[in-house]
Coordinates of C-alpha atoms in Angstrom, one line a residue:
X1 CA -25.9 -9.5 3.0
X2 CA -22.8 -10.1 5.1
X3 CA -21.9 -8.8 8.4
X4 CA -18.8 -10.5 8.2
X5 CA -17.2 -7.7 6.2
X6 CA -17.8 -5.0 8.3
X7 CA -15.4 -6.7 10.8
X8 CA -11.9 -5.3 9.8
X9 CA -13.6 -1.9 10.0
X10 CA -15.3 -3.3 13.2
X11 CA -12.1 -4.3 15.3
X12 CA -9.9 -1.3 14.8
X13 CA -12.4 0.9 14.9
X14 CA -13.2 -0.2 18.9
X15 CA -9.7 -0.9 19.5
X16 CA -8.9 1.9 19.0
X17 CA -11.4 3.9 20.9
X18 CA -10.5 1.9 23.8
X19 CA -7.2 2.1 23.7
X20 CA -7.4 6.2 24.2
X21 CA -8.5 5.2 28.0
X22 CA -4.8 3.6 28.4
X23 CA -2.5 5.8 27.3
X24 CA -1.0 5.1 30.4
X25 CA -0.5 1.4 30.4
X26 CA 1.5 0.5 28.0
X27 CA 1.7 -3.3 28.0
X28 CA -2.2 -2.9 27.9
X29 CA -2.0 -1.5 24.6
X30 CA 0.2 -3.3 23.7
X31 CA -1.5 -6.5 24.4
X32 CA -5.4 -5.5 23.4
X33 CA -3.1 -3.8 20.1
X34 CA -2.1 -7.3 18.9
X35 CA -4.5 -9.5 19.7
X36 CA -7.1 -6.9 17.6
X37 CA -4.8 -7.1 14.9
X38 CA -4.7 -10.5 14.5
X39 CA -8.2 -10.9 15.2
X40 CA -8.4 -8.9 11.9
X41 CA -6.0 -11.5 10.2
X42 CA -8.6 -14.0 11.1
X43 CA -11.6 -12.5 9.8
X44 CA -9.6 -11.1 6.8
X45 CA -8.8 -15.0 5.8
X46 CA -12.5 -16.0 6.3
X47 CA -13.5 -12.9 4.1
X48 CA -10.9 -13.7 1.6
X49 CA -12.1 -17.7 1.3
X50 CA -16.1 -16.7 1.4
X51 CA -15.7 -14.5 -1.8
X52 CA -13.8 -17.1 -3.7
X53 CA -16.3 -19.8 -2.1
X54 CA -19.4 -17.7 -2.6
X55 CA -18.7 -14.8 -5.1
X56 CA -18.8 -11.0 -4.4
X57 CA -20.1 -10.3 -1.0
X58 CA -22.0 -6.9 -0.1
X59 CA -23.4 -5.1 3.3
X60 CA -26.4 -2.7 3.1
X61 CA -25.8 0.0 6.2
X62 CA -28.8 0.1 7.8
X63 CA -30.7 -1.8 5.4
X64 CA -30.3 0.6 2.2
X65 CA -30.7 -1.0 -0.9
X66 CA -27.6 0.6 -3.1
X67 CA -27.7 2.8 -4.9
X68 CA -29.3 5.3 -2.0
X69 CA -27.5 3.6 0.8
X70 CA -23.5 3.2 2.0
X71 CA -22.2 -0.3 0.8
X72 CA -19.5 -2.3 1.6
X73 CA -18.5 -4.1 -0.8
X74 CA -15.8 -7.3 -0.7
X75 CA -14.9 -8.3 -4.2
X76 CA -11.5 -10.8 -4.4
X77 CA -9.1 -7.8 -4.8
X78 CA -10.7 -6.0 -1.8
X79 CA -10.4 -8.8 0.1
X80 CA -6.8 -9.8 -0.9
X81 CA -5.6 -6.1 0.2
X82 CA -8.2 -6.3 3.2
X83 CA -5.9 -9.6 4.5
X84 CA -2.2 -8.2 2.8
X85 CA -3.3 -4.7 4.9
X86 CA -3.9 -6.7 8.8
X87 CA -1.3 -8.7 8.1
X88 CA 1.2 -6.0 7.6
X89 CA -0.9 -4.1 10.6
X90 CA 0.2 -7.0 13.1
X91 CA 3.9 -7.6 12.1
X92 CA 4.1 -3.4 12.2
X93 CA 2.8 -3.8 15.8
X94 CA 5.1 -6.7 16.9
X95 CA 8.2 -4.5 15.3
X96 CA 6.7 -1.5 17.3
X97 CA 6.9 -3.0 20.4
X98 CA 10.5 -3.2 20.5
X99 CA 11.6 -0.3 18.3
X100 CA 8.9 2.4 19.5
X101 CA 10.0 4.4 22.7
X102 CA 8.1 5.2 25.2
X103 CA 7.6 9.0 24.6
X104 CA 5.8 8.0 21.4
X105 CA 3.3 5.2 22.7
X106 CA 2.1 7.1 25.4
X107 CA 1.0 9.6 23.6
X108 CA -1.6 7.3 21.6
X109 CA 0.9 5.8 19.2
X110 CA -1.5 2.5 19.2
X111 CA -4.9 4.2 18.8
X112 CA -3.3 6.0 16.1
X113 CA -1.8 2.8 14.4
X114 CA -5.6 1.1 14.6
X115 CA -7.1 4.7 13.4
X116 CA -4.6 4.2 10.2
X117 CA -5.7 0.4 9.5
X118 CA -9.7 1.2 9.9
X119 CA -9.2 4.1 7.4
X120 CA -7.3 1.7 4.8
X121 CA -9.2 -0.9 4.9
X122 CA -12.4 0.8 5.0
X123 CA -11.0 2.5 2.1
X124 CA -10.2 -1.3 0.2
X125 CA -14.0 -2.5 1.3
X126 CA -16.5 0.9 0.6
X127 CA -18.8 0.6 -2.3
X128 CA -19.8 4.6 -2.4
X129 CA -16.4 7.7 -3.5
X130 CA -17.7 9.8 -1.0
X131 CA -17.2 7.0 1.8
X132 CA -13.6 6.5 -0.7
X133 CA -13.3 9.8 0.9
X134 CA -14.2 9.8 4.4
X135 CA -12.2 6.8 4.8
X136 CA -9.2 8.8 3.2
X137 CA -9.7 10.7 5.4
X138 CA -9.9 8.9 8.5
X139 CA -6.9 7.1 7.0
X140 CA -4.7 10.5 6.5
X141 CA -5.7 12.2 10.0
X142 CA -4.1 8.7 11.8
X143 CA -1.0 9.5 9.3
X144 CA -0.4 13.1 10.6
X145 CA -0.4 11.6 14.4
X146 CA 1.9 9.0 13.5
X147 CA 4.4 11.6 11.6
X148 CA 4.6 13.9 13.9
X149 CA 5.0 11.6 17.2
X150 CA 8.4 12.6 18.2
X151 CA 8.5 16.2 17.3
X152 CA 12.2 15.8 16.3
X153 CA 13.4 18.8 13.9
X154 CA 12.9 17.0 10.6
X155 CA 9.3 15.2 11.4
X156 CA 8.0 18.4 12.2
X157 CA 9.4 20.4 9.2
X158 CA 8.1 16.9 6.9
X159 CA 4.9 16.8 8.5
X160 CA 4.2 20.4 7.8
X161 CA 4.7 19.4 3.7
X162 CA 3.1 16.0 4.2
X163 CA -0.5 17.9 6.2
X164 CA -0.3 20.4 3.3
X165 CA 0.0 18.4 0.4
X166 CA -2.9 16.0 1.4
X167 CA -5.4 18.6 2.9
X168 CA -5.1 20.1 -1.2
X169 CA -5.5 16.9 -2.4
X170 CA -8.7 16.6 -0.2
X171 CA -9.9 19.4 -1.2
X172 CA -9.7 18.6 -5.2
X173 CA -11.0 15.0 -3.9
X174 CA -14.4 16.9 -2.3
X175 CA -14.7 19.0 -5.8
X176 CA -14.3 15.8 -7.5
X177 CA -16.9 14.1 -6.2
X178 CA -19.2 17.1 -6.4
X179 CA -18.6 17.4 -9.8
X180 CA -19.2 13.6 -10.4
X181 CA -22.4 13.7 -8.7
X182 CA -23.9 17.1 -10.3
X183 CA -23.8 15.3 -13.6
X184 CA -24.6 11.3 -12.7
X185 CA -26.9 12.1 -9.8
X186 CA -25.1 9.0 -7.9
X187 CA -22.3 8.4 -5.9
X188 CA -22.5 4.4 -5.5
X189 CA -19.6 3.3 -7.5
X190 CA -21.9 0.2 -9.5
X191 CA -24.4 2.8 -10.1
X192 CA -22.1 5.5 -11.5
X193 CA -20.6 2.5 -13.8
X194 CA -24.3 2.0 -15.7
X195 CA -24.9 5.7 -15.4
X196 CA -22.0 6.4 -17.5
X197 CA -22.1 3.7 -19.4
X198 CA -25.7 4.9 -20.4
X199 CA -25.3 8.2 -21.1
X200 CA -21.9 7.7 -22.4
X201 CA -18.2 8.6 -20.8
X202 CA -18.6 12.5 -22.2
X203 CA -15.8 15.1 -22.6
X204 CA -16.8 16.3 -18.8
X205 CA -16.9 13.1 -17.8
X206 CA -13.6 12.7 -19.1
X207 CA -12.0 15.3 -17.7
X208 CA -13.2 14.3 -13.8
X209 CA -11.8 11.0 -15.0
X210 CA -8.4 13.1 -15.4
X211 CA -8.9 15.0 -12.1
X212 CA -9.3 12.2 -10.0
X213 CA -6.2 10.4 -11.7
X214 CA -4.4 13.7 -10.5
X215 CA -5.6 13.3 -7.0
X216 CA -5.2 10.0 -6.2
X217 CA -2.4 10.4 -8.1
X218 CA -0.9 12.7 -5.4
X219 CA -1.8 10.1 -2.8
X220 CA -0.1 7.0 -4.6
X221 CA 3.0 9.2 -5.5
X222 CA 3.0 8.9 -9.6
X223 CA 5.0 11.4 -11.7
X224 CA 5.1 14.2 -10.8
X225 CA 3.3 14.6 -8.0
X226 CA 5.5 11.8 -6.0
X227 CA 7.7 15.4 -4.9
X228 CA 6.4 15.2 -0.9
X229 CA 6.8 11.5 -0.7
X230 CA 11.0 10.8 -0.1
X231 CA 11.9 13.3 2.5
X232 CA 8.1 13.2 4.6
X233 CA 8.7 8.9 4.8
X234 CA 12.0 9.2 5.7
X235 CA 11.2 11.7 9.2
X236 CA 9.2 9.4 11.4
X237 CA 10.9 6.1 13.1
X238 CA 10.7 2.9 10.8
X239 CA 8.0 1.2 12.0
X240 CA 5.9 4.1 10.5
X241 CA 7.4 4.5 7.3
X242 CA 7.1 0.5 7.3
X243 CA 3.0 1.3 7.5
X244 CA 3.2 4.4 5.1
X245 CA 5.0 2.6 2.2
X246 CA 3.1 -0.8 2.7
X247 CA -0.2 0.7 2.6
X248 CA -1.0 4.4 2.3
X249 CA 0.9 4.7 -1.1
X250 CA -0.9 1.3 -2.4
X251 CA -4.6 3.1 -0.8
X252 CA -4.1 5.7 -4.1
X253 CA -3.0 3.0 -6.6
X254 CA -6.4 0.9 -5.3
X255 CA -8.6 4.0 -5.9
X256 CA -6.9 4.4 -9.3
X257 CA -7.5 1.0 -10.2
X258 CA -11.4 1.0 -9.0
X259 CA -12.3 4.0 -11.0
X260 CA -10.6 2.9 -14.1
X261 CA -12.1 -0.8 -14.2
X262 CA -15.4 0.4 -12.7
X263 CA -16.3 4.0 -13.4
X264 CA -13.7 5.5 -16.1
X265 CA -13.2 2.5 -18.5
X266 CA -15.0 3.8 -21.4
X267 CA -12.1 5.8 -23.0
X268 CA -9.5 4.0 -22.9
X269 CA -7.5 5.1 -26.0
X270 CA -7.2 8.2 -24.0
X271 CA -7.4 7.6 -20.0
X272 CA -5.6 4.7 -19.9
X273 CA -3.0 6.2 -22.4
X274 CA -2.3 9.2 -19.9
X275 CA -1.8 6.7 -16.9
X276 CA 0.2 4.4 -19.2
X277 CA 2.9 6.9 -20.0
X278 CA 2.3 8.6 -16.4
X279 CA 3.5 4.6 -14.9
X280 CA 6.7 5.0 -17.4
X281 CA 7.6 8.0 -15.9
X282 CA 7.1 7.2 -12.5
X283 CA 9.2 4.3 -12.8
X284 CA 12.1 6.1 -14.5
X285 CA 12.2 8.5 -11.9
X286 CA 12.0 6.0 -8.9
X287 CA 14.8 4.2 -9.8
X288 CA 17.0 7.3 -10.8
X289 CA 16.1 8.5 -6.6
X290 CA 16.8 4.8 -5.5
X291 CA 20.2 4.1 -7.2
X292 CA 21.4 7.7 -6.6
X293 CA 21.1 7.7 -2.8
X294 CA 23.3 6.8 -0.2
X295 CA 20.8 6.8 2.6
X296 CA 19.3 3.1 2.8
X297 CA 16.2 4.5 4.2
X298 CA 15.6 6.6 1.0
X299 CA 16.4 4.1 -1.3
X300 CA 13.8 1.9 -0.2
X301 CA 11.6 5.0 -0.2
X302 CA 12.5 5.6 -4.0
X303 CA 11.6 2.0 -4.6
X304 CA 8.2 2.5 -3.3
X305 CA 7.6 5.0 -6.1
X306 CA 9.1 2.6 -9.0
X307 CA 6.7 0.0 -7.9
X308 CA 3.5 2.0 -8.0
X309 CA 4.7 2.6 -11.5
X310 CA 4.7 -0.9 -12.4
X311 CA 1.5 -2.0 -10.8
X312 CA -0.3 1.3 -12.6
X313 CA 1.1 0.3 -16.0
X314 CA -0.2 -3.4 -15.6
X315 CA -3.7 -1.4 -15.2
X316 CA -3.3 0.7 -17.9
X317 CA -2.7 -1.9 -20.4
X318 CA -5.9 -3.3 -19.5
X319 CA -5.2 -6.8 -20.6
X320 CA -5.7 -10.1 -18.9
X321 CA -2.2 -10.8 -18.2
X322 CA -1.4 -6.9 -17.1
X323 CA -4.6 -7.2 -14.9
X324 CA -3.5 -11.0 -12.7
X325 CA 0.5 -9.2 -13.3
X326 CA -0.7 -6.1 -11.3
X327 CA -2.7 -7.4 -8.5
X328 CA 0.1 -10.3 -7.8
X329 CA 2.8 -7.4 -7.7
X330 CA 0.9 -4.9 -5.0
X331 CA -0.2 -7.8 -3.2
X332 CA 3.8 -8.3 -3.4
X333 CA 5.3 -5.2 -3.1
X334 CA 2.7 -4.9 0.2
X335 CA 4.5 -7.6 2.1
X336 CA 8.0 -7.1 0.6
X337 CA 7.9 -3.4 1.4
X338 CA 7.3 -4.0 5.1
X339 CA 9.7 -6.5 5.4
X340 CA 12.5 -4.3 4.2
X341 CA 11.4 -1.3 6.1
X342 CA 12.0 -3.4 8.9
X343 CA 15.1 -4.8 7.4
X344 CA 16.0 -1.1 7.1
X345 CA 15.1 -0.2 11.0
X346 CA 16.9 -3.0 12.5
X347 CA 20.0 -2.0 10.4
X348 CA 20.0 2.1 11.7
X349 CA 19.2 0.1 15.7
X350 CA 22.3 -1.8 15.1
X351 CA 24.7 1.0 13.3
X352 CA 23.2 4.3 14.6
X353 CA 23.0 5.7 11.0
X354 CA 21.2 5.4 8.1
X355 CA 24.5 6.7 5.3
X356 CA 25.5 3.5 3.8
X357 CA 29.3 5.2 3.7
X358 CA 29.5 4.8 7.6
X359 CA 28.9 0.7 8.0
X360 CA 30.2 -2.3 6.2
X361 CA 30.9 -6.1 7.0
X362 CA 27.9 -6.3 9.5
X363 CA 27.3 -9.9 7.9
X364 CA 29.9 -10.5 10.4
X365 CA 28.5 -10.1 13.5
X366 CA 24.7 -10.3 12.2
X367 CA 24.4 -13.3 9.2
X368 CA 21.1 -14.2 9.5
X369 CA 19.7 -10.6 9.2
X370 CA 22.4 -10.2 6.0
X371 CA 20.9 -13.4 4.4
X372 CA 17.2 -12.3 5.0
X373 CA 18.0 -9.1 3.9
X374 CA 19.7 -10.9 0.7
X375 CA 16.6 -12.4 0.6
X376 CA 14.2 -9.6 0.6
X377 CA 16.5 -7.7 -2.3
X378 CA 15.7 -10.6 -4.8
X379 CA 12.2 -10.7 -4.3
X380 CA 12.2 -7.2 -4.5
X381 CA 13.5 -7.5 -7.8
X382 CA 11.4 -10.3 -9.3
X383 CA 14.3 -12.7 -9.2
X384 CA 12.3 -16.3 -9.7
X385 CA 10.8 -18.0 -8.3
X386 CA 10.2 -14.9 -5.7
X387 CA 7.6 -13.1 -4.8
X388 CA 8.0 -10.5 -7.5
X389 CA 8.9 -12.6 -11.0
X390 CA 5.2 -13.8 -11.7
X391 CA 3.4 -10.4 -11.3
X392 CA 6.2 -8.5 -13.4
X393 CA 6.6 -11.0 -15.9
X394 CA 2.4 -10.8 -16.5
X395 CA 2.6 -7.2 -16.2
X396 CA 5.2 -7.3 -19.3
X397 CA 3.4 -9.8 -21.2
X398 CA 0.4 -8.0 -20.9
X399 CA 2.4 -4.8 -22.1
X400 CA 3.5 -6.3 -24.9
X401 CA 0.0 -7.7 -26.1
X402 CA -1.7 -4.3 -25.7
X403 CA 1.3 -3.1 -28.2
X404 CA 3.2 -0.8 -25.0
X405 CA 6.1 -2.2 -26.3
X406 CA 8.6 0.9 -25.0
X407 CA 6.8 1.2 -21.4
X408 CA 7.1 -2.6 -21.2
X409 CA 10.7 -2.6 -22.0
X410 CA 11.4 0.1 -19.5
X411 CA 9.4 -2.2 -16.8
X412 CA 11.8 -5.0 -17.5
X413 CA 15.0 -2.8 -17.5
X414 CA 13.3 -1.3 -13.8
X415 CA 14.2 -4.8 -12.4
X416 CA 18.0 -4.5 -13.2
X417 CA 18.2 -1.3 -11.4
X418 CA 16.3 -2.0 -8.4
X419 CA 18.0 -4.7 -8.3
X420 CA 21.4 -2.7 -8.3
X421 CA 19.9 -0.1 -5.8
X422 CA 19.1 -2.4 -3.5
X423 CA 22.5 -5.1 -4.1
X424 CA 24.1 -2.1 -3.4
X425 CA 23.1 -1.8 0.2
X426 CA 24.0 -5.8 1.0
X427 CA 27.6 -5.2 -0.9
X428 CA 28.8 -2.2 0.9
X429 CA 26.4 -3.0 4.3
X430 CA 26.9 -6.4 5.0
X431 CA 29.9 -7.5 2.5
X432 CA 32.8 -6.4 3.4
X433 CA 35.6 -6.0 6.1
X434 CA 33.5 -4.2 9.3
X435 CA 34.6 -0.8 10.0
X436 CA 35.4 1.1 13.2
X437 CA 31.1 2.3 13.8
X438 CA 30.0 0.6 17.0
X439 CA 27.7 -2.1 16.7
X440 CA 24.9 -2.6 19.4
X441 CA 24.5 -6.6 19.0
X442 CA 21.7 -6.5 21.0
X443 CA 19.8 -4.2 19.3
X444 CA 17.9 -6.9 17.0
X445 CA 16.0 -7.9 20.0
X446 CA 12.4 -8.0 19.4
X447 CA 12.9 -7.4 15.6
X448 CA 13.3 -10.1 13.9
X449 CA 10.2 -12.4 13.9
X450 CA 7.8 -9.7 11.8
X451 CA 10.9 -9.6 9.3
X452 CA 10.6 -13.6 9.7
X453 CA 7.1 -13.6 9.3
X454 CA 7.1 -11.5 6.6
X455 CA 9.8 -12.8 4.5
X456 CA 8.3 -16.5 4.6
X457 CA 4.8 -15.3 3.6
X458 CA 7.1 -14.1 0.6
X459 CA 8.8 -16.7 -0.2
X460 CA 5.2 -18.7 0.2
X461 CA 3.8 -16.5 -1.9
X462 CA 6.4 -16.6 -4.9
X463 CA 6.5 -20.7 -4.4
X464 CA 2.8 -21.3 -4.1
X465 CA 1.8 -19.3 -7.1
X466 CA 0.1 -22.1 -8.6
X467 CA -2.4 -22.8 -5.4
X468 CA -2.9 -18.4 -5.5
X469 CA -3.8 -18.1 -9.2
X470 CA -7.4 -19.0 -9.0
X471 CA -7.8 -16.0 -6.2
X472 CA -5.9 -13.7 -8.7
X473 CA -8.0 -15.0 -11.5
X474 CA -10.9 -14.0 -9.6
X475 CA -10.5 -10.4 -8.5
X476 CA -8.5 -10.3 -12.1
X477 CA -11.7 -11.0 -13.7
X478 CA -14.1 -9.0 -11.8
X479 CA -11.5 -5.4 -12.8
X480 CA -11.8 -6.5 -15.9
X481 CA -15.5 -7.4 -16.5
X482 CA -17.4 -4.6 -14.4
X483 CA -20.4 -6.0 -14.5
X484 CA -19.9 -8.8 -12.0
X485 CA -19.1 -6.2 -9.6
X486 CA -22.8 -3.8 -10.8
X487 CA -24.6 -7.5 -10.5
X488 CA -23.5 -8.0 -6.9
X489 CA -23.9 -4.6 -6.1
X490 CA -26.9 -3.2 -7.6
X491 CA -28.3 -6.8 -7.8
X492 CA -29.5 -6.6 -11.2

């Protein structure tokens, strides 16, 4: 047993509570909001170098033994999205603090943003779907706050299809769950993995299988039920669409990937098939959205759904390579998505507008943002040595051993065009001649050091890839042997 764990829950959780008492002070909150936060960072790193120090670490609520009590559970890939999700929580809060008007933080825009970051990493850390649930939950309430701050026009008209969407895709997630337990008698994740492994991974079983691909499905935007997700991330300010495509989306693809390498692994041929060619489609159709648009905001957005794609498919081959590939690209995309979000905010301070067709030649007057935003593009892509070459390259060599020879090929050709789609915002943005659209040079104020900070854990993270693998190799390993997660669990 570890109370350390239970501390990125812990902090936010309080934080947040006690931040509701100073809606009025704002530099309070936004004081107490980022010393939390990176309070978290701090316990996330101890978390993350315990279970590669000490193996899978578990916390029995109130002292009952799984599989009747609520665990938490910190395996490796917990823990590396535990530490990816408070360090993008702190940046997001730095960026806030200059890009967040006052109308919106007094009306509990920092109890909100702690809200969101207890309910996704409670999400990343519980050992029991129903808590999966509860911690959605938590999680999605914190989202409709953050949407809707503002009240402008198009958040409320968004938030009205964003509420809707997810309060379905709750409901299906309760029947779910009460399906799953009517025919295993268990909810603890370990337990339902020998449970089903006993009795055998039946045609009902199957089917729930199905049905929660479907709704976490909805919640990590795959084909086709990524519909809500373009026009609902692109109402609220930046800073929140930063802290929707960094973690909410990646919340589904975890959930996905827990059930399929704990709970659901037993059919394969037919499971993983579905979310193979699901991945395919969801990539095809991310990067036909990203290179189409004009609006820099929603071709970032598109991109979000082309990489849950990629990451899905290096789960659905369910090979070595595919497995390490995957959790090296969300751990990726997790940092590289919040950087350009932020990338993307500072540009619409600076030029008033988010239609490409309005600005140009702003390299001029603002280089070092054009070169980090240069930068961030090629990481994006996978250009090596980035951030994003070693996770897609294993992703496509694991695609091509499993014999996904097509879906791997249309993973590799994804690169070119995200590259294009997001090339094309630093050729007619920055390149260029500058137009007549007023520039507000001071606007970057504030802005830049999460982008910084950000963008060097990147470009750390592509260059130190040899000094990361055995952490990759580690949570790799425990996706793709389950019993090292039942052993730690169920202590058997």
């Amino acid at each position: 047993m570890n109370n350390l764990i239970i501390l990125p829950i812990v902090i936010p959780f309080l934080m947040g509570i006690f931040l509701i008492f100073f809606n009025k002070h704002i530099t309070v909150q936004k004081w107490l909001s980022a010393v939390a936060s990176f309070l978290s960072v701090i316990a996330s790193i101890v978390i993350v170098q315990t279970v590669h120090t000490n193996g899978i670490q578990t916390l029995e609520i109130g002292n009952w033994a799984p599989p009747y009590g609520i665990v938490l559970v910190a395996d490796m890939y917990a823990s590396l999205l535990v530490l990816t999700t408070s360090i993008i929580g702190f940046t997001s809060l730095l960026f806030a603090f200059s890009s967040v008007t006052s109308d919106r933080e007094k009306f509990y825009f920092y109890p909100g943003v702690q809200f969101l970051l207890l309910g996704v990493t409670g999400a990343f850390l519980t050992g029991d779907i129903f808590n999966l649930f509860v911690f959605f939950e938590v999680m999605l309430m914190s989202s409709y706050l953050l949407i809707v701050l503002g009240s402008s026009k198009n958040q409320l008209r968004e938030s009205i299809k964003y509420i809707l969407v997810n309060v379905i895709s709750s409901a299906l997630f309760v029947i779910a769950v009460a399906y799953l337990y009517a025919v295993t008698g268990t909810l603890n994740m370990a337990d339902l993995s020998v449970r089903i492994a006993d009795m055998g991974q039946s045609g009902l079983l199957t089917v729930i299988a199905i049905l929660f691909l479907v709704i976490f499905g909805l919640k990590g935007a795959i084909f086709p039920l990524y519909f809500w997700l373009p026009a609902s991330y692109q109402a609220p300010p930046a800073v929140v669409t930063a802290l929707f495509g960094a973690l909410l989306t990646k919340v589904g693809v975890y959930s996905i990937t827990r059930v399929y390498t704990v709970i659901f692994y037993h059919e394969p041929s037919f499971t993983h098939e579905i979310l193979a060619w699901l991945s395919a489609l969801t990539i095809v159709f991310g990067v036909i959205g990203a290179i189409a648009y004009w609006d820099i905001k929603k071709i970032v957005i598109y991109n979000i759904i082309t990489a849950v794609g990629v990451i899905l498919f290096g789960i659905a081959a369910n090979t070595p390579n595919s497995v390490e590939g995957s959790i090296y690209y969300l751990v990726h995309d997790m940092i590289v998505k919040g950087a350009l979000f932020f990338l993307v905010g500072t540009i619409i301070a600076i030029t008033g507008t988010s239609n490409l067709r309005k600005f140009s030649g702003l390299i001029a007057s603002h280089p070092f943002l054009g070169w980090m935003f240069l930068i961030a593009t090629l990481a994006l892509a996978g250009i090596p040595p980035l951030s994003g070459f070693i996770g897609k390259l294993k992703i496509i060599q694991g695609g091509f051993e499993a014999g996904e020879y097509t879906i791997a090929f249309v993973v590799l050709l994804s690169s070119l065009l995200v590259l294009y789609s997001v090339m094309k915002i630093f050729i007619h943005g920055f390149w260029g001649e500058p137009n007549k659209t007023p520039v507000n040079k001071e606007a970057t104020k504030g802005l830049i050091l999460p982008i910084v900070i950000l963008l060097v854990l990147s470009i750390a993270y592509g260059f130190g890839v040899e000094s990361l693998s055995p952490y990759i190799s580690q949570a790799a390993n425990t996706l793709l042997d389950p019993s090292i997660y039942i052993q730690a669990v169920l202590k058997e």
